Coordinates of C-alpha atoms in Angstrom, one line a residue:
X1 CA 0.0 0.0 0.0
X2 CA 2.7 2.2 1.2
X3 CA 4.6 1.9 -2.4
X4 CA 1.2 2.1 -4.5
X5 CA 0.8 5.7 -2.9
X6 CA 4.5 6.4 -3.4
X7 CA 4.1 5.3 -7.1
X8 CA 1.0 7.3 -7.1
X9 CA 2.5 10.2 -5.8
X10 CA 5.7 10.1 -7.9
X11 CA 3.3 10.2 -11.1
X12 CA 1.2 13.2 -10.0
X13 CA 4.2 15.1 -9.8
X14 CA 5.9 14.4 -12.8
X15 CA 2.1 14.9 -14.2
X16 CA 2.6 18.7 -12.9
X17 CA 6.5 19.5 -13.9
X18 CA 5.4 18.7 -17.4
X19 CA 2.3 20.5 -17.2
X20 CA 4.5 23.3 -15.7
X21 CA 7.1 22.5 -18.6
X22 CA 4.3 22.9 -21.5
X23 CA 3.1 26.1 -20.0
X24 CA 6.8 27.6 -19.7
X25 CA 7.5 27.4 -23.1
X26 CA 6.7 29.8 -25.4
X27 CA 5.2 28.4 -29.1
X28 CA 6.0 31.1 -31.4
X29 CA 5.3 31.2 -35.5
X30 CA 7.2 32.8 -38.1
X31 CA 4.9 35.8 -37.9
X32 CA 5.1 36.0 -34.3
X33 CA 8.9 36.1 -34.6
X34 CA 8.5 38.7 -37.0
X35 CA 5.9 41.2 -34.9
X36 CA 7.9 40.6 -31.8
X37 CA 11.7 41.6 -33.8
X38 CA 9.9 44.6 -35.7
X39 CA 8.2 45.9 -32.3
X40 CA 11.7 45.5 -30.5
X41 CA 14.2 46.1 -32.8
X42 CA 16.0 49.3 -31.4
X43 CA 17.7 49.9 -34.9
X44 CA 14.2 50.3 -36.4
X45 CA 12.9 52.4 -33.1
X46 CA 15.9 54.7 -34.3
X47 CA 14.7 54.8 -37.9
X48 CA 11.1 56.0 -37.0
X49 CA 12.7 58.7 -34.6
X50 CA 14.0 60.0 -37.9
X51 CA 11.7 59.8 -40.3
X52 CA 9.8 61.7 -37.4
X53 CA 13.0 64.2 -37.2
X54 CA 12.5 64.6 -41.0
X55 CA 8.7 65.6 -40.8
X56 CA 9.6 68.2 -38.6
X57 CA 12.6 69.5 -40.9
X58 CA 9.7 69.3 -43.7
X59 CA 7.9 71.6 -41.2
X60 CA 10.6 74.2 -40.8
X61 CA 11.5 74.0 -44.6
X62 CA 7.7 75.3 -44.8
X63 CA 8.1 78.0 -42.5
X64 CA 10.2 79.8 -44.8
X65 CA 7.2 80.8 -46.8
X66 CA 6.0 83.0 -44.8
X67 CA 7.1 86.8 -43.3
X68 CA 9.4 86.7 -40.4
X69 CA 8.0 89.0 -37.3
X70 CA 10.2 89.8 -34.6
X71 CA 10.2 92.5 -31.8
X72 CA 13.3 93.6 -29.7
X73 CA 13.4 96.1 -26.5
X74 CA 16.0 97.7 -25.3
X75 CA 17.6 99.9 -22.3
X76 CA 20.3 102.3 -22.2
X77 CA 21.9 104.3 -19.7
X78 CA 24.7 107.1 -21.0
X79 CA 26.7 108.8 -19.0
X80 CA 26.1 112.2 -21.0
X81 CA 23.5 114.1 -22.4
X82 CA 23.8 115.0 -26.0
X83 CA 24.5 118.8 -26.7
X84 CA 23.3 120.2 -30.0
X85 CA 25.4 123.4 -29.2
X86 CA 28.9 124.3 -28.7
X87 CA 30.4 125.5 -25.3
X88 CA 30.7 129.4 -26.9
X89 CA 27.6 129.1 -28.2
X90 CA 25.4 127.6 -25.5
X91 CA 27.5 130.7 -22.8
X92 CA 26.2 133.1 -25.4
X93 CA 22.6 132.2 -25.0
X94 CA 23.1 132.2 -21.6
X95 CA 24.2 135.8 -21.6
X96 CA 22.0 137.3 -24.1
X97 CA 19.3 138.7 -21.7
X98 CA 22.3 141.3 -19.9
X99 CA 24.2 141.7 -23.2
X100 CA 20.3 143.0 -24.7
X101 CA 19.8 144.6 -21.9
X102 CA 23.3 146.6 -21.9
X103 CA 22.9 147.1 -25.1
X104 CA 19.2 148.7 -25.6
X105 CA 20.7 151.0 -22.6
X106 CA 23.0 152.2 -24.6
X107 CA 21.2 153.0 -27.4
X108 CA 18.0 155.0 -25.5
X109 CA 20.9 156.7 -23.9
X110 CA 22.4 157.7 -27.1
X111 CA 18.7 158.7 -28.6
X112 CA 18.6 161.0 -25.4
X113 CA 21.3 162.7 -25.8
X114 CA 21.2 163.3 -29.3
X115 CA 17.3 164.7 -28.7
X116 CA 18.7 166.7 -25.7
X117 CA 21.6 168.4 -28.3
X118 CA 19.3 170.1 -30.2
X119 CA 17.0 172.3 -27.9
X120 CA 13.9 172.9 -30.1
X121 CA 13.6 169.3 -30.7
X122 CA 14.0 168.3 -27.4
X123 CA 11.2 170.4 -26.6
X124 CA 9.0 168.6 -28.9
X125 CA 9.9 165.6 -27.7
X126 CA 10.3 166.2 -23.9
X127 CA 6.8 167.4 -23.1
X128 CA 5.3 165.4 -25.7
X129 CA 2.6 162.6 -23.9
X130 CA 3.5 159.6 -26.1
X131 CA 7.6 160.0 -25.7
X132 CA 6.7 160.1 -22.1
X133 CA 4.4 156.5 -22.3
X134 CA 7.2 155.5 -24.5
X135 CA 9.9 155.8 -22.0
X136 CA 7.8 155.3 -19.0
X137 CA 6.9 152.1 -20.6
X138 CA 10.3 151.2 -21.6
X139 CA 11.5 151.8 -18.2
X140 CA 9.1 149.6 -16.6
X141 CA 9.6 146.4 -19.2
X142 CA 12.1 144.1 -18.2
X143 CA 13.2 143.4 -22.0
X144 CA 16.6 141.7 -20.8
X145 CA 15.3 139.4 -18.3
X146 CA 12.8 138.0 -21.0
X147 CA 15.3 137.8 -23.5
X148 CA 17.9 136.0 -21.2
X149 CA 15.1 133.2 -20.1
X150 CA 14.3 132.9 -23.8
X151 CA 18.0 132.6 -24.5
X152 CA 17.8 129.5 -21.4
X153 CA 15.3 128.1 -22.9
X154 CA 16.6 127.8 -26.0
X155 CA 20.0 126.5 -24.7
X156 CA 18.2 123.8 -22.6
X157 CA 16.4 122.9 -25.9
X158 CA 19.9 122.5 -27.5
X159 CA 20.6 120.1 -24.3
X160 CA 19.1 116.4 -25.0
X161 CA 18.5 114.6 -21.8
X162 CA 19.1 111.0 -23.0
X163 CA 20.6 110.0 -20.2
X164 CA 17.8 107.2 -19.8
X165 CA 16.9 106.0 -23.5
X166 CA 14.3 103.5 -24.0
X167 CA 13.5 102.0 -27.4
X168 CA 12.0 99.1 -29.4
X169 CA 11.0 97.9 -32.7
X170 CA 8.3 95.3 -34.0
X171 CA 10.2 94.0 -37.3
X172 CA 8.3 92.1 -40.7
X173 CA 10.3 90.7 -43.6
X174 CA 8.7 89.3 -46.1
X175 CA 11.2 87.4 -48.8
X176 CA 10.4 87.9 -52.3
X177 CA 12.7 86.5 -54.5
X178 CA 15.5 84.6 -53.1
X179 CA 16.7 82.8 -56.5
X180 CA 14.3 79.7 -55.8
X181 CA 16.2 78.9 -52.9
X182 CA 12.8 78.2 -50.5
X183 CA 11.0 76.1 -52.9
X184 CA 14.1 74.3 -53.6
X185 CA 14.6 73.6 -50.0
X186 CA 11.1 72.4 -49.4
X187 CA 11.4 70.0 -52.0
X188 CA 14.3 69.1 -50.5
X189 CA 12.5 68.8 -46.9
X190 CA 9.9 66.3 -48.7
X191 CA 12.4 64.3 -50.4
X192 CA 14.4 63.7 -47.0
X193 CA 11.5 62.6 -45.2
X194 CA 10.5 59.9 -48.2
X195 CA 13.9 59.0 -48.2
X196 CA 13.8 58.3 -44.3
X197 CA 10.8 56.2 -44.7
X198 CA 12.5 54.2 -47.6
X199 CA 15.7 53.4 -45.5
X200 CA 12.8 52.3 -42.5
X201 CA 11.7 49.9 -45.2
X202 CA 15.1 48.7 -46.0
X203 CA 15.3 48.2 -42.5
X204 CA 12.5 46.8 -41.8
X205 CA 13.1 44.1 -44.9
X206 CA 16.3 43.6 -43.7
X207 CA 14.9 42.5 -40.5
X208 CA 13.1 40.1 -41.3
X209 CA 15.4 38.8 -43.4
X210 CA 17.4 37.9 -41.0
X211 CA 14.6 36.7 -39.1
X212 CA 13.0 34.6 -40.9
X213 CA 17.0 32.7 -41.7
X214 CA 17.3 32.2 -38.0
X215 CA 14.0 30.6 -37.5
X216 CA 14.1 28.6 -40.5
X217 CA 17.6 27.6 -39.3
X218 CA 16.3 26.6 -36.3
X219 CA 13.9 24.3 -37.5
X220 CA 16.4 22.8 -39.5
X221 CA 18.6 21.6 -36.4
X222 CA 15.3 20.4 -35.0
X223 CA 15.0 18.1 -37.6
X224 CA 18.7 17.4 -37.6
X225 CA 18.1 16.5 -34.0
X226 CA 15.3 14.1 -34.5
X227 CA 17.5 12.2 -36.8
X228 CA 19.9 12.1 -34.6
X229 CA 18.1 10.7 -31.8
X230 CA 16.3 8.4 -34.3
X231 CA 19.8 7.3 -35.4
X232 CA 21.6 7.4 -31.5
X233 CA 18.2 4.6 -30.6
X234 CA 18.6 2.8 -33.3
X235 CA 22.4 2.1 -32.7
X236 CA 21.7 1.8 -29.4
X237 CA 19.2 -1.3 -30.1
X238 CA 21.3 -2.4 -31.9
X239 CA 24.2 -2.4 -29.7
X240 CA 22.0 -4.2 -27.5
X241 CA 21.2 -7.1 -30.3
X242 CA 24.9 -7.2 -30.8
X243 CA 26.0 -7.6 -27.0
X244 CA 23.0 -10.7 -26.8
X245 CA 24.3 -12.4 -30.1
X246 CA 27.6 -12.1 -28.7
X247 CA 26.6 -13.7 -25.5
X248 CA 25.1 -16.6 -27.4
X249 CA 28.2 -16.8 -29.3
X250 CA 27.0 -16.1 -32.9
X251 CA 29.2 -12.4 -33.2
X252 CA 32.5 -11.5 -31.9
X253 CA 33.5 -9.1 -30.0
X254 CA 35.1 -7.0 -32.7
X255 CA 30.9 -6.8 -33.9
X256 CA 30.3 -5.6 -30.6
X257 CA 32.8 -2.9 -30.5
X258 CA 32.7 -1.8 -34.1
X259 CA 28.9 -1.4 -33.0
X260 CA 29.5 0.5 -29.8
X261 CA 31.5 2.7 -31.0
X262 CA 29.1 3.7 -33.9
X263 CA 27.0 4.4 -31.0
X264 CA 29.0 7.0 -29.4
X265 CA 29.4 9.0 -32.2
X266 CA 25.9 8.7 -32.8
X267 CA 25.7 10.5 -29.2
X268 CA 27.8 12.9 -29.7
X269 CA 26.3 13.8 -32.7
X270 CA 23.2 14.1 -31.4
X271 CA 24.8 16.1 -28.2
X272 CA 26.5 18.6 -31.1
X273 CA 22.9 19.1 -32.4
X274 CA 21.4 19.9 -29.0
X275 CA 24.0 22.5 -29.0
X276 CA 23.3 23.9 -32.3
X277 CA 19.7 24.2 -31.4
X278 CA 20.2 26.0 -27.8
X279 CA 22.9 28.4 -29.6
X280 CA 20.2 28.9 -32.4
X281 CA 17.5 30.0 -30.3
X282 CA 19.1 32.1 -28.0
X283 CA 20.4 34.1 -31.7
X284 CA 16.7 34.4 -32.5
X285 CA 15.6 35.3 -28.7
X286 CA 18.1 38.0 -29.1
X287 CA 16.7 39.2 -32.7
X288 CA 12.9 39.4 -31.4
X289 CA 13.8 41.1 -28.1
X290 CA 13.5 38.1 -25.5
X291 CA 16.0 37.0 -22.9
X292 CA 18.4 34.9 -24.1
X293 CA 17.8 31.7 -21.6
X294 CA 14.2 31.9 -22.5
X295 CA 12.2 28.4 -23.7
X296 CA 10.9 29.5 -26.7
X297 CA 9.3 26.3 -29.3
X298 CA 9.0 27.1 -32.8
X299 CA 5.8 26.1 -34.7
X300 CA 7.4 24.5 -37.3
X301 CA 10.0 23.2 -35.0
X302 CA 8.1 20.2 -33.6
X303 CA 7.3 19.0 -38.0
X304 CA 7.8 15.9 -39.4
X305 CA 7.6 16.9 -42.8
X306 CA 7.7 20.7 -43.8
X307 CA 5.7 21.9 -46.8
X308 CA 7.2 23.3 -50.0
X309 CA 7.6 27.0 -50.2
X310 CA 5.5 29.0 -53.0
X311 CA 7.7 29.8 -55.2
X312 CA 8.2 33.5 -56.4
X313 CA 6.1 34.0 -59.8
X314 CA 9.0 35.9 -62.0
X315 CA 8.8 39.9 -62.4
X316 CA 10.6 42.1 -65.0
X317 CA 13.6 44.3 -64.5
X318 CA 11.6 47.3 -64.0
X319 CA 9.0 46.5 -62.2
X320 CA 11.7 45.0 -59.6
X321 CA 13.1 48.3 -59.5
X322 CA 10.4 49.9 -58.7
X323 CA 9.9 47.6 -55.8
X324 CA 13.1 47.9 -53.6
X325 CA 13.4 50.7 -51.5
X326 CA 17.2 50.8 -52.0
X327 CA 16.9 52.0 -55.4
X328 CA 14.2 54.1 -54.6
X329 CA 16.5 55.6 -51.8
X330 CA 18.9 55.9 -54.5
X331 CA 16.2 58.4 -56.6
X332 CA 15.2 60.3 -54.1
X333 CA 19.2 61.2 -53.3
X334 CA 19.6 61.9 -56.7
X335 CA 16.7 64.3 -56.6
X336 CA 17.7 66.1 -53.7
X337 CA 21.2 66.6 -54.9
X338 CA 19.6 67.8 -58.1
X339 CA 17.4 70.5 -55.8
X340 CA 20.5 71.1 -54.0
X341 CA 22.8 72.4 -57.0
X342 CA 19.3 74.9 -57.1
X343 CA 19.7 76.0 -53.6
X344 CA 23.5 76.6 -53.9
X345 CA 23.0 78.2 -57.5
X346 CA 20.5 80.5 -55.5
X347 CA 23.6 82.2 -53.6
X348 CA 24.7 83.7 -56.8
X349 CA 21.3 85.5 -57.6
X350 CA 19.9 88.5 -55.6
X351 CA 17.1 88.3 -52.9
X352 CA 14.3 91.0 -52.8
X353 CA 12.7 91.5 -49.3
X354 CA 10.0 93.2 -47.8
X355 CA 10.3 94.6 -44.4
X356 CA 8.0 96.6 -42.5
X357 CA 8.9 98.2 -39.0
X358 CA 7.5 100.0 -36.3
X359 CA 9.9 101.8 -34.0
X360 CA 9.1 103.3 -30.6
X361 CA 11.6 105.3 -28.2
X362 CA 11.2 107.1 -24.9
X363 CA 12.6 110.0 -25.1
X364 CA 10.4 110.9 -28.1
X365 CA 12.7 112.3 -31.2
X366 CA 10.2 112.9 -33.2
X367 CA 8.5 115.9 -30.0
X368 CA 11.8 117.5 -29.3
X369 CA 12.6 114.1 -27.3
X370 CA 10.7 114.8 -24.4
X371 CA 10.3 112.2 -21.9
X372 CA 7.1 110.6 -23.5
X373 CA 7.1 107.5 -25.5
X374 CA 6.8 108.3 -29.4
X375 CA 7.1 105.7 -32.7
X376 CA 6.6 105.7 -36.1
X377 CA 5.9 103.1 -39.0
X378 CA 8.5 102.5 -42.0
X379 CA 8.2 100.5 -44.9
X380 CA 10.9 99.1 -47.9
X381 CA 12.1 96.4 -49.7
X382 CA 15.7 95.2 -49.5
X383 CA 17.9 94.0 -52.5
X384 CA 20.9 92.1 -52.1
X385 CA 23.3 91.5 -55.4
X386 CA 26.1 89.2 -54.6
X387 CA 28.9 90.4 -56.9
X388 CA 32.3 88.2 -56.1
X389 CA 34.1 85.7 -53.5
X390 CA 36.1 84.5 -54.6
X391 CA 34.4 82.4 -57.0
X392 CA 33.0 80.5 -53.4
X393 CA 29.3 80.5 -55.1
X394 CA 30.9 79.1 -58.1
X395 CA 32.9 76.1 -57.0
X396 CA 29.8 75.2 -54.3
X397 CA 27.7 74.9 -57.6
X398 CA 30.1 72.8 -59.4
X399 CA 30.4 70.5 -56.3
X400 CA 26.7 70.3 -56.2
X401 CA 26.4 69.1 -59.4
X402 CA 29.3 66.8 -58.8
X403 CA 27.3 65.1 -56.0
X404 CA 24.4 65.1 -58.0
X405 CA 26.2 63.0 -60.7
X406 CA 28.0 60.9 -58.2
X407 CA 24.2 59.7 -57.2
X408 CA 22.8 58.9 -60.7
X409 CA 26.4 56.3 -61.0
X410 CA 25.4 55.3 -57.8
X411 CA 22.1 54.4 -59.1
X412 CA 22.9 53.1 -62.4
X413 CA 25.8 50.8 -60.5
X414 CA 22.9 49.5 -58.0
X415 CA 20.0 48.7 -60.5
X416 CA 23.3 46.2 -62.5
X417 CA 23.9 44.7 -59.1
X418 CA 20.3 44.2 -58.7
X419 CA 19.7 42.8 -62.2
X420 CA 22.7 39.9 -61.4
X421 CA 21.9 39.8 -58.1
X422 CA 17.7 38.2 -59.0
X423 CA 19.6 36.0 -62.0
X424 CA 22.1 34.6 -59.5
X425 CA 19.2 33.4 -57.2
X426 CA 16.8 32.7 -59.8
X427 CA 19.5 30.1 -60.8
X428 CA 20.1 28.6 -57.5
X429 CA 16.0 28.1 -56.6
X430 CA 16.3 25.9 -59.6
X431 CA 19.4 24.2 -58.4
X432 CA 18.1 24.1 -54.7
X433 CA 14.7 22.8 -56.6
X434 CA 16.5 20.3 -58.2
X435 CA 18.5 19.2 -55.1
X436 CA 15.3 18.6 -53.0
X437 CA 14.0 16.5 -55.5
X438 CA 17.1 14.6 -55.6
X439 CA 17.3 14.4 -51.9
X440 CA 13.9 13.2 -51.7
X441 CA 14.6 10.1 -54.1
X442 CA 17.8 9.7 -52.7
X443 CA 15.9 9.3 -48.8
X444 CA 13.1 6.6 -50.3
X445 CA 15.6 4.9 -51.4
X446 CA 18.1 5.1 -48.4
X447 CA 14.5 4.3 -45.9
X448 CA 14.3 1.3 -48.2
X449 CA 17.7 0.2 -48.3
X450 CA 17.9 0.7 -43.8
X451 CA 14.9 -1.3 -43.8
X452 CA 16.4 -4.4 -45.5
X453 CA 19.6 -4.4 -44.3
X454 CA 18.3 -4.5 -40.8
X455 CA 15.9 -7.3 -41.6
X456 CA 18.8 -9.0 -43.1
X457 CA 20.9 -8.1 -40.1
X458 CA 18.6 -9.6 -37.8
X459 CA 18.2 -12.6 -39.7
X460 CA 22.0 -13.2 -39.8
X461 CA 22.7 -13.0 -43.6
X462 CA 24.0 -8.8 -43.0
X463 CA 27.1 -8.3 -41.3
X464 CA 27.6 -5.7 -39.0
X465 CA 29.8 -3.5 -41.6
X466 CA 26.5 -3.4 -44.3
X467 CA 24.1 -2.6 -41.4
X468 CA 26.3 0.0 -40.0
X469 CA 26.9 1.3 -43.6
X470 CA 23.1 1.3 -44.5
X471 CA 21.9 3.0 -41.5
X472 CA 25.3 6.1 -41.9
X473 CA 23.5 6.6 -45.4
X474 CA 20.0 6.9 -43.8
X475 CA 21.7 9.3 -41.7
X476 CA 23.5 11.4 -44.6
X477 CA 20.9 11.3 -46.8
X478 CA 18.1 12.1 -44.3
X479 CA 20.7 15.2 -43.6
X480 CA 20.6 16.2 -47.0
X481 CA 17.2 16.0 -47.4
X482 CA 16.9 18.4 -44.6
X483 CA 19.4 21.0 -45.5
X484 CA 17.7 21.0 -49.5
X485 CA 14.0 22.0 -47.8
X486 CA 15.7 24.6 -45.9
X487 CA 17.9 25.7 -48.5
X488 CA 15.0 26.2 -50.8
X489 CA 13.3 27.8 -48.1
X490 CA 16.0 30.4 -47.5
X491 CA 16.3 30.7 -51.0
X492 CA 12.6 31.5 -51.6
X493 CA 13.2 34.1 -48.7
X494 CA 16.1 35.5 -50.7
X495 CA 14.2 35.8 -54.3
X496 CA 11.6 37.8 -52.8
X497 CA 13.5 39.9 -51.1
X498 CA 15.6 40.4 -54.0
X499 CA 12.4 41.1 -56.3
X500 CA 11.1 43.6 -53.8
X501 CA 8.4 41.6 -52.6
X502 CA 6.5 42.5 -49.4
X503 CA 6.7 39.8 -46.8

């Protein structure tokens, strides 16, 4: 009783660790492997950042379109006033009320006395009413004390205070001919941003690529595995059958042996292939962003027979060229090199610019500057003529052009590699075609062969050497069956890729 519940027990849990086992691994398909590398990827995460970079440069390009407004303040403090007058000049104002007044003195003096010379006029004059208003009135007029403030005030006029200046301006240009250098640089803008989103797409392709080689790699040491183990048990059983005939006295030992040691390279065979798959997987963990140790089981990895790709239906030259993204990166650098030798060619042209201000200042220049704020509007257009540089516009046109020509070889060079590139692997699908087919027979024939010569083994009319021989072809050409599916699988891959095919 006591054992039946230890037996019982011993079965639940290794029920539970490989229920645990199951639910720790991870079953993953090719386009789960792909969604989980193009989510991850941080090469990719850097080549949306700049396709977003090149939107915003698209943006800015834009911007130049329209006027430019800008306002600017300022504050200053001067350590002297501004004198419209000299020294001499500004003393004499000051000193015009006394040198009036001594001098209008002078002259009624002089009047008086030449009045007072001649008696009968002096008569006239001396009892006459209005020459006594007159010089009662003159008398009482301060004449040189209005004249000497109107003198101050017009030296103090002459005397700016600007010790305290304050003064801004609210700015608008407007370009109006810059020698097509804005809409050059637009188109530009736009061409930089398509070309981001091509290289995202070269990539992205590129990706999985690369992907879809590591998984299909994968599955091919699965297999490899398999056959190994198939192989290792077979040896082993019949290391077994050798060890009992040799007991009974109907092999030798040297049968024995010979087997044995078939059998150990069978297991370290199948231990090499247990590396090959835990190295494999940790390559792909690492592609689609998991950690390297984790159990990951591939959905195609667990097959015992994998289906045929669909092969690529053939597309023309041109209509491949249309389809990849690298030669398409290639055209839209040519273009922008071509709108570049127009921005560059732009430098030698003139620009014609609006502007429009409005200027405030406190003092106020335009009311004697008194402290009060004052402004005024102004309007013009600028012109700008380059004339010479040393030839500097000159030689960045010629460069420009240069690049521009560099690109279209560029081009021209890719679309020939392209061109040998879908031959070359239009030739080896048939090959790798041919070789499955070939691999195929050559396995039937191999299963068929294995299957007599251990029949004839255990019957006793096989010796050890034919069995052993039989079973290492099984094991070859099973191999090569293997490696011509995947072959043709990566190939497949390739050819579309190469044809610009979507995945």
């Amino acid at each position: 009783m006591k054992k039946s519940l230890l037996l019982l027990s011993a079965l639940m849990v290794g029920i539970l660790t490989n229920t645990a086992a199951l639910h720790a691994q991870q079953q993953l398909s090719l386009e789960d492997c792909r969604r989980m590398a193009l989510a991850e990827n941080t090469d990719l995460k850097q080549a949306r950042t700049r396709i977003e970079m090149a939107g915003y440069d698209r943006k800015i390009a834009l911007a130049n379109y329209f006027p430019n407004i800008s306002a600017t303040g300022t504050y200053m403090r001067n350590g002297k006033n501004i004198s419209l007058l000299t020294d001499d000049m500004s003393a004499k104002l000051q000193g015009l009320g006394p040198a009036v007044g001594s001098k209008m003195s002078a002259t009624m003096q002089g009047i008086q006395q030449a009045i007072q010379s001649n008696p009968a006029l002096a008569q006239d004059y001396m009892t006459s009413p209005m020459w006594q208003f007159v010089m009662t009135q003159l008398g009482q007029a301060d004449i040189a004390g209005t004249i000497g403030a109107l003198g101050n005030e017009i030296d103090k006029a002459f005397h700016l205070d600007n010790q305290n200046v304050y003064a801004g301006i609210v700015s608008l240009q407007q370009p109006l001919f810059v020698g097509g250098k804005i809409i050059a640089s637009n188109k530009i803008a736009a061409l930089a941003e398509q070309l981001s989103r091509s290289k995202y797409d070269i990539a992205e392709r590129q990706l999985i690529s690369d992907v879809d080689k590591s998984y299909w790699q994968i599955v091919s040491i699965a297999a490899k595995e398999r056959t190994a183990q198939m192989y290792a048990d077979l040896l082993h059983k019949m290391e077994h059958d050798a060890q009992v005939s040799a007991d009974a006295g109907v092999l030798t030992g040297s049968d024995v042996l010979q087997v044995k040691v078939q059998a150990n390279e069978a297991d370290m065979l199948l231990n090499k292939a247990k590396n090959g798959l835990s190295l494999a997987k940790m390559l792909l963990c690492k592609q689609i962003g998991l950690p390297l140790d984790s159990d990951i089981v591939l959905a195609d990895e667990t097959s015992t027979e994998l289906a045929r790709p669909v092969l690529p239906t053939s597309k023309s030259l041109e209509d491949v060229y249309a389809a990849r993204p690298e030669v398409k990166s290639l055209e839209l650098a040519g273009q922008i090199y071509d709108n570049k030798v127009k921005v560059v060619r732009a430098d030698m042209l003139p620009t014609v610019a609006l502007t429009v201000n409005y200027i405030v200042s406190n003092p106020n220049p335009y009311n004697g500057f008194k402290k009060q704020w004052g402004g005024m509007f102004n309007a013009g257009v600028l012109v700008n003529i380059p004339i010479f540089h040393g030839f500097e516009r000159l030689n960045k046109t010629r460069k420009a052009k240069a690049e521009a020509t560099l690109y279209k070889l560029q081009l021209q060079d890719a679309k020939e590699m392209i061109a040998l590139q879908v031959s070359q692997l239009k030739k080896q699908q048939k090959e790798a075609l041919d070789r499955l087919n070939l691999a195929e027979s050559a396995l039937e024939s191999a299963e068929e062969n294995m299957r007599q010569a251990q029949v004839g083994y255990e019957g006793g009319v096989i010796t050890t050497n034919v069995a052993l021989a039989a079973q290492t072809a099984w094991l070859k050409a099973q191999s090569d069956f293997i490696d011509a599916n995947i072959e043709l699988q990566i190939n497949t891959l390739s050819l579309r890729q190469a044809q610009g095919e979507a995945f």
